[in-house]
XYZ file of C-alpha atoms in Angstrom:
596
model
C 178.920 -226.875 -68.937
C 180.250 -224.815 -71.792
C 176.610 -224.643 -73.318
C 175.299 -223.134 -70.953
C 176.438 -219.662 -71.828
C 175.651 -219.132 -75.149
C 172.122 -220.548 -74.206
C 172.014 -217.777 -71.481
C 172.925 -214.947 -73.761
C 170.295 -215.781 -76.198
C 167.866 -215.738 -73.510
C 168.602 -212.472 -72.611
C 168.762 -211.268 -76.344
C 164.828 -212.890 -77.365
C 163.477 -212.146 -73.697
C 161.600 -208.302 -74.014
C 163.065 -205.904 -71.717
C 161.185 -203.443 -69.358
C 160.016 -200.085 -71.905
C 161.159 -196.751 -69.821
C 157.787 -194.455 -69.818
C 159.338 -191.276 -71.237
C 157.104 -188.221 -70.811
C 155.379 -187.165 -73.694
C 156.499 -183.761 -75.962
C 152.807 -181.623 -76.100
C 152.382 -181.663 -79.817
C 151.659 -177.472 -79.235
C 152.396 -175.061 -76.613
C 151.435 -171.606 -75.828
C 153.422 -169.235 -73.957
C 151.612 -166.035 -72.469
C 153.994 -163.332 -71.019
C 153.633 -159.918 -69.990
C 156.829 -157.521 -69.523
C 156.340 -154.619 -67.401
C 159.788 -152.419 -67.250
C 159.068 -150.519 -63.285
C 161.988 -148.538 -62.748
C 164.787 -150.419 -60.631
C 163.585 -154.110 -62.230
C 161.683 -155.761 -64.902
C 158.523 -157.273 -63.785
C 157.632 -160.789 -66.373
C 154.815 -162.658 -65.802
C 154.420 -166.106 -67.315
C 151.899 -168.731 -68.050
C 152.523 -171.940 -69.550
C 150.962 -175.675 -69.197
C 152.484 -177.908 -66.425
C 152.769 -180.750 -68.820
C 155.265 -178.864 -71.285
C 158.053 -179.175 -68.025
C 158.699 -182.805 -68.383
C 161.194 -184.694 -66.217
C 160.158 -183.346 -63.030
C 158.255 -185.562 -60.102
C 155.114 -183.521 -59.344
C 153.439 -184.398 -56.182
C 150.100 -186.444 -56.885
C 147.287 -188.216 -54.885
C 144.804 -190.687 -56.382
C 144.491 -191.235 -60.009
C 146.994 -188.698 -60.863
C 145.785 -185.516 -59.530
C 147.964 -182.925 -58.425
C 148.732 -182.718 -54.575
C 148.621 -178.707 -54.263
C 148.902 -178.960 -50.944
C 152.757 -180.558 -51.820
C 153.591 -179.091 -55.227
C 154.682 -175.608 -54.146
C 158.264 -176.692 -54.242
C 158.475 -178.958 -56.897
C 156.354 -175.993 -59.154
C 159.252 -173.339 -58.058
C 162.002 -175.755 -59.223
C 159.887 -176.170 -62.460
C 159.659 -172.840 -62.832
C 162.945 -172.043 -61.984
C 164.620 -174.931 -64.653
C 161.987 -174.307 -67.429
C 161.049 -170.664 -67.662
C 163.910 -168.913 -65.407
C 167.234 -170.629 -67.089
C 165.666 -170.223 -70.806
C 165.046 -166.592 -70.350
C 167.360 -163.297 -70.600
C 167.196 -159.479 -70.785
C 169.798 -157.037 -71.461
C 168.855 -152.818 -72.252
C 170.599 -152.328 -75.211
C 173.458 -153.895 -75.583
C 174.390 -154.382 -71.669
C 172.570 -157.834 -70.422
C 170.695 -157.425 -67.051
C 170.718 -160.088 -63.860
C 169.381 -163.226 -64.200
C 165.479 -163.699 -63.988
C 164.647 -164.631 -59.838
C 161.186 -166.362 -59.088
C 159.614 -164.689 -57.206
C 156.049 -166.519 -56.646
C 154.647 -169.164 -58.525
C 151.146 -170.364 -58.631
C 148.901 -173.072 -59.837
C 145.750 -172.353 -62.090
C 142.751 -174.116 -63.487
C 142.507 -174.100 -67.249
C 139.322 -171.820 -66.626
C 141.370 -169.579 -64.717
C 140.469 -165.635 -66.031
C 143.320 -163.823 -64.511
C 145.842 -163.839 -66.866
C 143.383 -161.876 -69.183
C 145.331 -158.403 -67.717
C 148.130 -157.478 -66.512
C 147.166 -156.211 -63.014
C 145.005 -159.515 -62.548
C 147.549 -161.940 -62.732
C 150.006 -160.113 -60.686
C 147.207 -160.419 -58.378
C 146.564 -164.062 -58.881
C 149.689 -165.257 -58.696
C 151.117 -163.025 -55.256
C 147.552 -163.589 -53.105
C 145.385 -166.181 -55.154
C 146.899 -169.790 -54.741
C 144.695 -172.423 -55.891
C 143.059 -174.371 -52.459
C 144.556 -176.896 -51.799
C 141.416 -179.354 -51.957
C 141.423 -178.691 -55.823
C 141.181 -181.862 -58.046
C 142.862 -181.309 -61.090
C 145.039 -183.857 -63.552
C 148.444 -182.886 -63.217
C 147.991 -182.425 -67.281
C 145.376 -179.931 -67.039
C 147.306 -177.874 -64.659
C 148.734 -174.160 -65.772
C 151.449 -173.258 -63.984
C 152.001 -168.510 -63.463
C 155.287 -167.893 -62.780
C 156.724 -164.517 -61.371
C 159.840 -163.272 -62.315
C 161.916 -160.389 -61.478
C 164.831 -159.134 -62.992
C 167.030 -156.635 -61.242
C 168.087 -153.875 -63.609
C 171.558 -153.454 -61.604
C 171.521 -149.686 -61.142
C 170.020 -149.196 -64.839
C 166.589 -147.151 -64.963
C 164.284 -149.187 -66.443
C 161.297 -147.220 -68.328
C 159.059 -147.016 -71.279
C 161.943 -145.305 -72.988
C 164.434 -148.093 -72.184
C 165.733 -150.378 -75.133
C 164.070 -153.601 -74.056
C 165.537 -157.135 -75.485
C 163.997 -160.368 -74.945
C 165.863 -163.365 -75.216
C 163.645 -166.684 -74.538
C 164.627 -170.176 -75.265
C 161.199 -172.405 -74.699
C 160.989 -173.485 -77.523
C 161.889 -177.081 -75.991
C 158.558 -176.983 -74.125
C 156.454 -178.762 -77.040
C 157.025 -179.566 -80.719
C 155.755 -176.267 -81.515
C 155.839 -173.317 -78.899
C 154.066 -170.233 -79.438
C 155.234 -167.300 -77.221
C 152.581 -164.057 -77.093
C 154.644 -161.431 -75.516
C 152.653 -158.144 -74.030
C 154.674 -154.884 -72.995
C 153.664 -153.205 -70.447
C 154.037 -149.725 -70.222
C 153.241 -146.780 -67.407
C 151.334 -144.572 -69.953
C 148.933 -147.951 -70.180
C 149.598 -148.781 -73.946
C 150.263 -152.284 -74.679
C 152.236 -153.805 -77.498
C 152.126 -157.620 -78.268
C 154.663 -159.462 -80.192
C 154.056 -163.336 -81.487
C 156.517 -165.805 -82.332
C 156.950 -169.602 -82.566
C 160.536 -171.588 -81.441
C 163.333 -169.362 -80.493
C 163.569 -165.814 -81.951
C 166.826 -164.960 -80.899
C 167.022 -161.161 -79.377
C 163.089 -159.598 -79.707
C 163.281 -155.338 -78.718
C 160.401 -155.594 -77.847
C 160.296 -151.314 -78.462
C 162.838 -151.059 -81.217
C 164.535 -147.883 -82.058
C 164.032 -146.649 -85.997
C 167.684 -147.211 -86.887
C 167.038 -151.129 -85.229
C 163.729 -151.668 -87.033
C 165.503 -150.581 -90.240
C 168.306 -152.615 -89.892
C 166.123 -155.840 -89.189
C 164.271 -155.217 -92.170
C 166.466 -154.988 -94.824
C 168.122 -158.343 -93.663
C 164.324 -159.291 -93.668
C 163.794 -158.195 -97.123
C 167.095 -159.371 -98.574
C 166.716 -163.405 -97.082
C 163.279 -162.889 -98.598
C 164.667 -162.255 -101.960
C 167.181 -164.959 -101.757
C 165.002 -167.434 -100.603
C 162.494 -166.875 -103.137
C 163.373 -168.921 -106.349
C 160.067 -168.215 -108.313
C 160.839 -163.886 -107.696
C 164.549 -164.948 -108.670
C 163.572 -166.857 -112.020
C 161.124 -163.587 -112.896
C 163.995 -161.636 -112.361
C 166.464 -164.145 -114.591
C 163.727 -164.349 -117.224
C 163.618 -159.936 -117.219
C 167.340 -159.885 -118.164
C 167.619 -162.728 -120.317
C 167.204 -161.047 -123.734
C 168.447 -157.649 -122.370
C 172.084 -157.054 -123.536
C 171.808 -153.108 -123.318
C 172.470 -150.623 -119.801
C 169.496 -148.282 -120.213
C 166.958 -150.816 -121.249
C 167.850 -153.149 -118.174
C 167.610 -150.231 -116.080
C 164.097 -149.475 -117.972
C 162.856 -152.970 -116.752
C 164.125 -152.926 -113.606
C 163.012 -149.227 -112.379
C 159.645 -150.664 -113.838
C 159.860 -153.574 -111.988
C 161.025 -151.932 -108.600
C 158.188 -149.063 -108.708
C 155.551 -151.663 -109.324
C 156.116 -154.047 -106.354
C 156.681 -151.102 -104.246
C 153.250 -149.904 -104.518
C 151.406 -153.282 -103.921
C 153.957 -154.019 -101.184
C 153.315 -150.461 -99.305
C 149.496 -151.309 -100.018
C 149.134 -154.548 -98.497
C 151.171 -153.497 -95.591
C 148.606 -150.604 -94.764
C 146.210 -152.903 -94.841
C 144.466 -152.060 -98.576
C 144.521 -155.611 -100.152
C 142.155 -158.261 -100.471
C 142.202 -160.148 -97.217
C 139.966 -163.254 -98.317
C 141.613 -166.735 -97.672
C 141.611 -167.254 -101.590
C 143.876 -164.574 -102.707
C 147.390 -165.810 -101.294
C 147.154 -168.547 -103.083
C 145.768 -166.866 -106.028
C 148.793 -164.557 -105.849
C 151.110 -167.345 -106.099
C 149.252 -169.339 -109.030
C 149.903 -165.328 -110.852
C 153.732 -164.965 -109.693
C 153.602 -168.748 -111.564
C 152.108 -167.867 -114.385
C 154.221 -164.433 -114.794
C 157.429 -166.283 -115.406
C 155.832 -168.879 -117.902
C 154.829 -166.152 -119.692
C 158.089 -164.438 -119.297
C 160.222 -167.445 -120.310
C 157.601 -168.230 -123.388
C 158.406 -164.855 -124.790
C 162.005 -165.046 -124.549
C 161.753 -168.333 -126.946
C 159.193 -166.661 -128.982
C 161.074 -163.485 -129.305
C 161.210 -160.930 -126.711
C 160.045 -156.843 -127.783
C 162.380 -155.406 -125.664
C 161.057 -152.198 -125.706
C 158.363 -153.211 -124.529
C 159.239 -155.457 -122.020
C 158.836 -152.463 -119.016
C 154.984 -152.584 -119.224
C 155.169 -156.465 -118.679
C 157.875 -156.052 -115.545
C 155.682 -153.195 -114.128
C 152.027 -155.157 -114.488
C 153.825 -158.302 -113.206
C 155.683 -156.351 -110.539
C 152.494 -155.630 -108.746
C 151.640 -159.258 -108.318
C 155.106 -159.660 -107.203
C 154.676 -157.147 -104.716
C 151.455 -159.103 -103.060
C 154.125 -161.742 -102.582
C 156.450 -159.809 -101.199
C 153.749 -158.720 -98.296
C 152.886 -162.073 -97.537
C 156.568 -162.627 -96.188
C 156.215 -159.265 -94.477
C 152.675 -159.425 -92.152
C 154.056 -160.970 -89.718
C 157.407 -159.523 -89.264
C 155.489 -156.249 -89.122
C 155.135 -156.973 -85.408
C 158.699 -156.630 -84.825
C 158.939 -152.882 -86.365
C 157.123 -151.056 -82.918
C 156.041 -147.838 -83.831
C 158.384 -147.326 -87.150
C 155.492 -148.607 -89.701
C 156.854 -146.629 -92.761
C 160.406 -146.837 -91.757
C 160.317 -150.729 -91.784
C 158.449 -150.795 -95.166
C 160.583 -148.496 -96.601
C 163.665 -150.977 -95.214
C 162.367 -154.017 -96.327
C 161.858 -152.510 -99.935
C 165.751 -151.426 -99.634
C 166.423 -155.220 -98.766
C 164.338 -156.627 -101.850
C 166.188 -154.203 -103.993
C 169.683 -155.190 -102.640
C 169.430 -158.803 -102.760
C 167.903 -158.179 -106.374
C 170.915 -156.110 -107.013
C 173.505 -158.708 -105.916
C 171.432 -161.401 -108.354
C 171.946 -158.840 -111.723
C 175.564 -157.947 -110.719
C 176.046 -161.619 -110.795
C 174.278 -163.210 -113.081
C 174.432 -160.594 -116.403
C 178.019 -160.389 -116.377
C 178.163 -164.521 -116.354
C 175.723 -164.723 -119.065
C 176.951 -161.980 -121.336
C 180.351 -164.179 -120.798
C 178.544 -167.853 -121.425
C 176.698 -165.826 -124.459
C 180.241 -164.663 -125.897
C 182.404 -167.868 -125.324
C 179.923 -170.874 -125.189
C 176.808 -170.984 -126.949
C 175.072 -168.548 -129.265
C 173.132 -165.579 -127.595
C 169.684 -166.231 -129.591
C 170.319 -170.855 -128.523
C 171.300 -169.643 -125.187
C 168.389 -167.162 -124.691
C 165.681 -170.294 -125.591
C 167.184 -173.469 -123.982
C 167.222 -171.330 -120.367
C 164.122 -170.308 -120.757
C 162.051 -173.686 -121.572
C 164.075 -175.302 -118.698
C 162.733 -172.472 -116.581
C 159.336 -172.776 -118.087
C 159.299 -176.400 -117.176
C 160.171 -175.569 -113.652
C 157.341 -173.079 -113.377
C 154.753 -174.606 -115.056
C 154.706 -177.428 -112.505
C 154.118 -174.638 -109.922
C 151.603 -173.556 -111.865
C 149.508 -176.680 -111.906
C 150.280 -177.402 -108.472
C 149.786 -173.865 -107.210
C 146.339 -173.917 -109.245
C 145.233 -177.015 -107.109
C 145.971 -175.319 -104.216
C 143.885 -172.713 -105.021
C 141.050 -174.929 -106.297
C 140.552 -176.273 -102.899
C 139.031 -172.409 -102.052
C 135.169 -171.338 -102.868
C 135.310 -167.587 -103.433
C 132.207 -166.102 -101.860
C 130.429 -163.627 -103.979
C 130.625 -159.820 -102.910
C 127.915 -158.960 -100.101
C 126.380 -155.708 -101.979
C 126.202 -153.018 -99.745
C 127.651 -150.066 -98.337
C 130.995 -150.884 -97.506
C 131.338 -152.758 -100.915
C 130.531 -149.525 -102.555
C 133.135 -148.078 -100.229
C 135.612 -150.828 -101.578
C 134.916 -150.627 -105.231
C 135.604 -146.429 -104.537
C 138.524 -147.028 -102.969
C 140.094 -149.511 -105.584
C 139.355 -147.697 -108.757
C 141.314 -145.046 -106.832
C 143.994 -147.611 -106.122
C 143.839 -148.239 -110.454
C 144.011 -144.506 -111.169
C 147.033 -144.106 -109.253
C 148.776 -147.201 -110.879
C 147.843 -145.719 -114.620
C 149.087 -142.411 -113.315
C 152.545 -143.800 -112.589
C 152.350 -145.970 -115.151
C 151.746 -143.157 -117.765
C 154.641 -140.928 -115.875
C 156.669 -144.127 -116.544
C 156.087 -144.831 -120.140
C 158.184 -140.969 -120.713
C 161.479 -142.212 -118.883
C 160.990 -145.498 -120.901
C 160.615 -144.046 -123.880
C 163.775 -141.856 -123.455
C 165.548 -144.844 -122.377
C 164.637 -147.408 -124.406
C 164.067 -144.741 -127.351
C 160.803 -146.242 -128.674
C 157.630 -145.760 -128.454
C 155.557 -147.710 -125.980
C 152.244 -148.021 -126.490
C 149.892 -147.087 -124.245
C 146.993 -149.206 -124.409
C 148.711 -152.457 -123.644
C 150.148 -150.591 -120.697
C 146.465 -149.726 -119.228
C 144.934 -152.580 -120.099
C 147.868 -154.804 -118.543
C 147.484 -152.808 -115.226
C 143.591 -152.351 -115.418
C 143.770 -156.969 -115.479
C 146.028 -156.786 -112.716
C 143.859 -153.893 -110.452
C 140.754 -155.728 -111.114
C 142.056 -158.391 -108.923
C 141.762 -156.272 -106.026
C 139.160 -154.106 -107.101
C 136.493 -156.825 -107.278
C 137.705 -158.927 -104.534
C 134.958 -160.188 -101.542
C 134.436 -157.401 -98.891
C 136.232 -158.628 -95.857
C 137.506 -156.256 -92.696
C 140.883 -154.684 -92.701
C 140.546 -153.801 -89.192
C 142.520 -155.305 -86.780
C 141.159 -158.526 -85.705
C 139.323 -158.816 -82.522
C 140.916 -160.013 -78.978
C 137.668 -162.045 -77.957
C 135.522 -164.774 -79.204
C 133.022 -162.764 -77.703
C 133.217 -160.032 -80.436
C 131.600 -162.011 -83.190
C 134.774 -163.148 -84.821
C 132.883 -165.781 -87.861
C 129.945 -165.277 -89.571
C 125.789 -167.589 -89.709
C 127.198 -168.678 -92.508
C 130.529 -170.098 -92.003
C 128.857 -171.532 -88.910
C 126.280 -172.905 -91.268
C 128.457 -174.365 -93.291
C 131.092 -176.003 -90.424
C 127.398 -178.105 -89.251
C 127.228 -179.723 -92.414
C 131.025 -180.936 -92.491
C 130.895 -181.678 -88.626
C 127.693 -183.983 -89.171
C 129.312 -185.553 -92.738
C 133.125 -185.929 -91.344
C 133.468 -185.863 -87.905
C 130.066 -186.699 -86.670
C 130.616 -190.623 -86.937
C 133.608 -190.488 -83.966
C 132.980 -187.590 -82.524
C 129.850 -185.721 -80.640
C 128.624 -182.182 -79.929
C 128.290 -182.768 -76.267
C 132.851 -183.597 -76.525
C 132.986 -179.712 -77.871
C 130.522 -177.820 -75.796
C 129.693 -177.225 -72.650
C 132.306 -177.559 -69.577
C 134.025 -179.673 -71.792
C 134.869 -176.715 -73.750
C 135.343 -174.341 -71.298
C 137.843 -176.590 -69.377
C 140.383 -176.947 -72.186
C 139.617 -174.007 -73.954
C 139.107 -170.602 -72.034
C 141.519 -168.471 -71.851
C 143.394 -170.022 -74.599
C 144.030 -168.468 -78.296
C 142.021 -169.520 -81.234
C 144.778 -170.437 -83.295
C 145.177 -173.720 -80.704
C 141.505 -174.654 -81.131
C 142.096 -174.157 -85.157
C 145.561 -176.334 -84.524
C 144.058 -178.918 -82.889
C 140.594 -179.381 -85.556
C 142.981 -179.002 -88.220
C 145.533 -181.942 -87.081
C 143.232 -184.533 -85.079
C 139.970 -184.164 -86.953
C 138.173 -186.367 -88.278
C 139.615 -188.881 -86.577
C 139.567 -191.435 -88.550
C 141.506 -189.419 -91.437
C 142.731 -186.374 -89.607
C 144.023 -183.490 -91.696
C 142.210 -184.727 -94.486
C 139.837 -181.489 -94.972
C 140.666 -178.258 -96.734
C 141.488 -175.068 -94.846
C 138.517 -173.453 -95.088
C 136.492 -176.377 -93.919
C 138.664 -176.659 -90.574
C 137.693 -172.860 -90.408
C 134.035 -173.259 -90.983
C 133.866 -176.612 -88.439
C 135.889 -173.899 -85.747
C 133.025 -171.192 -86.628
C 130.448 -174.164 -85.886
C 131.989 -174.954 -82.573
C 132.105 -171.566 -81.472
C 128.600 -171.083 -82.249
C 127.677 -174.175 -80.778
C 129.344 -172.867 -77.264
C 126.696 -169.492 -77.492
C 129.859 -167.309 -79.069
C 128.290 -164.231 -80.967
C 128.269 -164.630 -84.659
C 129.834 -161.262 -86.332
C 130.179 -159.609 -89.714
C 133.724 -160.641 -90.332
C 134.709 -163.809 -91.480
C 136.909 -166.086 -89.927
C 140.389 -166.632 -91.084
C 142.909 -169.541 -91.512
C 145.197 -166.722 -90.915
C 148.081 -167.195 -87.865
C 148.857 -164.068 -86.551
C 145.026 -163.445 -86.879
C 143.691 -166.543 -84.711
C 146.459 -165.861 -82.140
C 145.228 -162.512 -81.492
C 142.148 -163.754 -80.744
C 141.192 -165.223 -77.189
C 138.437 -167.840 -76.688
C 136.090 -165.944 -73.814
C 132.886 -166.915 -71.746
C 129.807 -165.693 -73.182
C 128.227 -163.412 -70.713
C 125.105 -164.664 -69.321
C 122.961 -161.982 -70.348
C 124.211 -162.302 -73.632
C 122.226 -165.672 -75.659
C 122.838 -166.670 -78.552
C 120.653 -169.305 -80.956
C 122.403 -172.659 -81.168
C 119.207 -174.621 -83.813
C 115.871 -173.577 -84.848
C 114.182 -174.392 -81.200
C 117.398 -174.565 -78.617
C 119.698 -171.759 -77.342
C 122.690 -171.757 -75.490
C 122.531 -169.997 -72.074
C 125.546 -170.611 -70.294
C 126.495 -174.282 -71.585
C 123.168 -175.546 -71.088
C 120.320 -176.588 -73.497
C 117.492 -174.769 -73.162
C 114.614 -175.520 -75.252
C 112.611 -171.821 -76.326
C 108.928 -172.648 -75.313
């Protein structure tokens, strides 16, 4: 019957079909590696979590749990496919044998012994887990051997090491923390996220500079709000010496902040990031409101210089983290990333004043050109103004804890002012030659005494190095404090303490960096509205749940800051080592105790 098969292919159109299960992407992945360079080969040891290596069959029994007594092969195969293939080494510029497996091993989430070097060598060569071990094949972390033969090439501390990974196709967002070994027993330890590309992972100086002024000149270009300051600078400048007045001004000014932030002598509270940006706002309103009011341009080098060091705050943020990357050449990459700012900023003047002294001559008045730029570039910055000054809103600056090492701050920043009014006043001669006018000194110091008091009378916080435990006292009683009153207000409704302490804790936690615990409050928490608190609430609620699982409170503050929670490692408490959880109860190794 000719009916029959239309009738049939609708049928198979409105009947549901059979849904493949696809294996889920881990929302966030971390990849620990050490690299130990030992003469003929190149010793890598990996760690990473058996669910990130999807598409392979691991051997189970009962409700999922993984058969160890079975997996051996399957985890090589994993190993081999997902860390092996996505991994390559060369010494310089000659690539070295690819990466052979040489012993894989499967490890509890509590597992300690990739905390060193020499431990999980051990672990993972005579320390397989028994095979009676019941374990969800999702909690499972899977160390991974590899060797990689150096082909004749001596392989030492001095030897131009390049890393070339490609996980980032393990989760939606891999981390990688890389740690080079070397013989003399230093350690250096490089973080990235995705794919890097090549990493020298001990860079030569002529390398590190070389990656730095790229660094500094993509900064530059991909910074519209230091391009528009820059625009605004030149707008009403049609003279040579005056431009190179401002500009000299400009360059000296960010330079110092830059080199100053770098070495670790600015503000490091969570508020002044943002409050840098609301300023590098507000400096080209004010810019572009002068150029339709009138611009003094002899005068205009004591605004690019007092503007300049908020500029160069800016400029830092975009370079702590790539400081990593510059080894043991500190100075030498500063230095290089200045060069790159200054390059890029060349290429934007050699560009842009000969096209508007051309558009000024040809197509619309100077003075009507001058003011119709300008308001469309204040418009443009004064919504980043009002939405950078939300931002910033959302942060509670903590008053200054008066004591010694504030004294020692306040010293050290009314240095930091002296030195800017001393180049400043060495300035205002050259600009005066230049510019042939008289500047006048007093709006010079008291532009650069507004702008130094912003540092000077920042919150004492620690410019030391973060710790590499939990165990260190790495948040404060009063973050803590402070994360108990949003946990019981936001998150208390759907969630418990008992789900954050405890084995709980230590089971998907130990061993792990802080930034993952931070990740995870910050982007499932609450749950009914997750992501819904600010940043420094998701800091003080990770304070509170450290505190809550007997981790020492400190006397530095805990950061939303990357690079700082990944250097950080969530430890045990020692057992000898209490610490007070509430008024009556302590925590002695994950259980309540009550003090009698």
């Amino acid at each position: 019957m000719p009916f029959l098969f239309p009738l049939f292919a609708l049928l198979l159109l409105l009947v549901p079909g059979h849904r493949a299960q696809a294996h889920e992407i881990p929302a966030s992945v971390v990849v620990r590696t050490y690299v130990k360079p030992d003469g003929a080969r190149v010793r890598v040891l990996v760690r990473v979590p058996l669910e990130s290596m999807r598409d392979v069959s691991f051997p189970t029994r009962g409700a999922g749990l993984l058969d160890v007594a079975r997996a051996q092969p399957t985890l090589r195969d994993a190993a081999q496919l997902w860390i092996a293939d996505g991994l390559r080494l060369r010494v310089g510029d000659r690539a070295l044998a690819a990466p052979q497996v040489v012993a894989v091993r499967a490890a509890l989430p509590s597992d300690r012994a990739f905390d060193t070097y020499d431990s999980a060598l051990r672990a993972v060569q005579t320390s397989p887990l028994p095979a009676s071990t019941d374990i969800p094949v999702g909690q499972v972390l899977l160390d991974v051997l590899l060797e990689v033969p150096s082909g004749g090439l001596p392989v030492g501390d001095d030897a131009d090491l390049v890393l070339e990974p490609t996980w980032a196709h393990l989760g939606v967002r891999t981390t990688t923390v890389v740690t080079l070994m070397l013989s003399s027993g230093a350690e250096r330890v490089i973080t990235f996220d995705g794919n890097p590309g090549a990493v020298r992972l001990d860079p030569r100086w002529w390398h590190a500079a070389w990656r730095f002024v790229l660094t500094g000149m993509a900064h530059m270009f991909s910074g519209i709000d230091h391009l528009l300051f820059v625009l605004c600078l030149v707008l009403p400048i049609r003279a040579m010496r005056p431009l190179v007045g401002v500009i000299t001004a400009f360059t000296i000014a960010h330079s110092i902040t830059l080199v100053a932030s770098a070495l670790g002598y600015a503000p490091t509270a969570l508020w002044f990031p943002p409050l840098v940006e609301v300023l590098i706002a507000g400096s080209i309103v004010y810019l572009a409101l002068e150029n339709i009011v009138g611009a003094r341009v002899p005068q205009r080098w004591v605004i690019a210089f007092a503007f300049g060091l908020v500029h160069g705050f800016g400029f830092s943020t975009a370079l702590r983290e790539q400081l990593q990357f510059a080894g043991s050449h500190l100075l030498t990459s500063l230095a290089a990333f200045n060069v790159g700012v200054e390059l890029a900023q060349l290429a934007v003047l050699a560009v842009s004043v000969p096209v508007l002294r051309l558009v000024f001559a040809r197509a619309v008045p100077e003075r009507i050109g001058v003011i119709i730029a300008s308001a469309f570039i204040t418009h443009e910055a004064w919504h980043w103004l009002l939405e950078r000054a939300a931002t910033l809103r959302t942060y509670r600056f903590a008053p200054p804890v008066l004591d010694a090492l504030f004294l020692a701050d306040v010293l050290r920043g009314a240095m930091g002012v002296l030195i800017v009014i001393g180049v400043a006043w060495g300035l205002s001669g050259v600009m005066r030659r230049l510019s042939g006018a008289c500047v006048a000194s007093k709006a010079a110091a008291t532009g650069l005494l507004l702008v130094g008091a912003a540092a000077l009378f920042a919150p004492r916080t620690s410019t030391a190095q973060a710790p590499k435990s939990t165990t260190q006292g790495v948040y404060t009683l009063g973050q803590a404090a402070k994360g108990k009153n949003v946990f019981n207000g936001a998150c208390l409704g759907c969630h418990t303490t008992a789900t954050h302490m405890g084995a709980a804790f230590e089971l998907k936690w130990f061993g792990r960096p802080l930034w993952d615990l931070y990740g995870y409050l910050s982007n499932l928490m609450p749950k009914s509205a997750p992501g819904t608190l600010t940043e420094e609430e998701y800091v003080w609620v990770t304070a509170y749940i450290l505190k809550l699982n007997g981790m020492p409170a400190g006397k530095v503050e805990l950061t939303a800051e990357p690079s700082w929670l990944k250097a950080v490692r969530i430890d045990a408490v020692p057992s000898n080592a209490p610490s007070p959880l509430e008024d009556r109860w302590e925590v002695r190794r994950f259980r309540l105790v009550p003090q009698l």
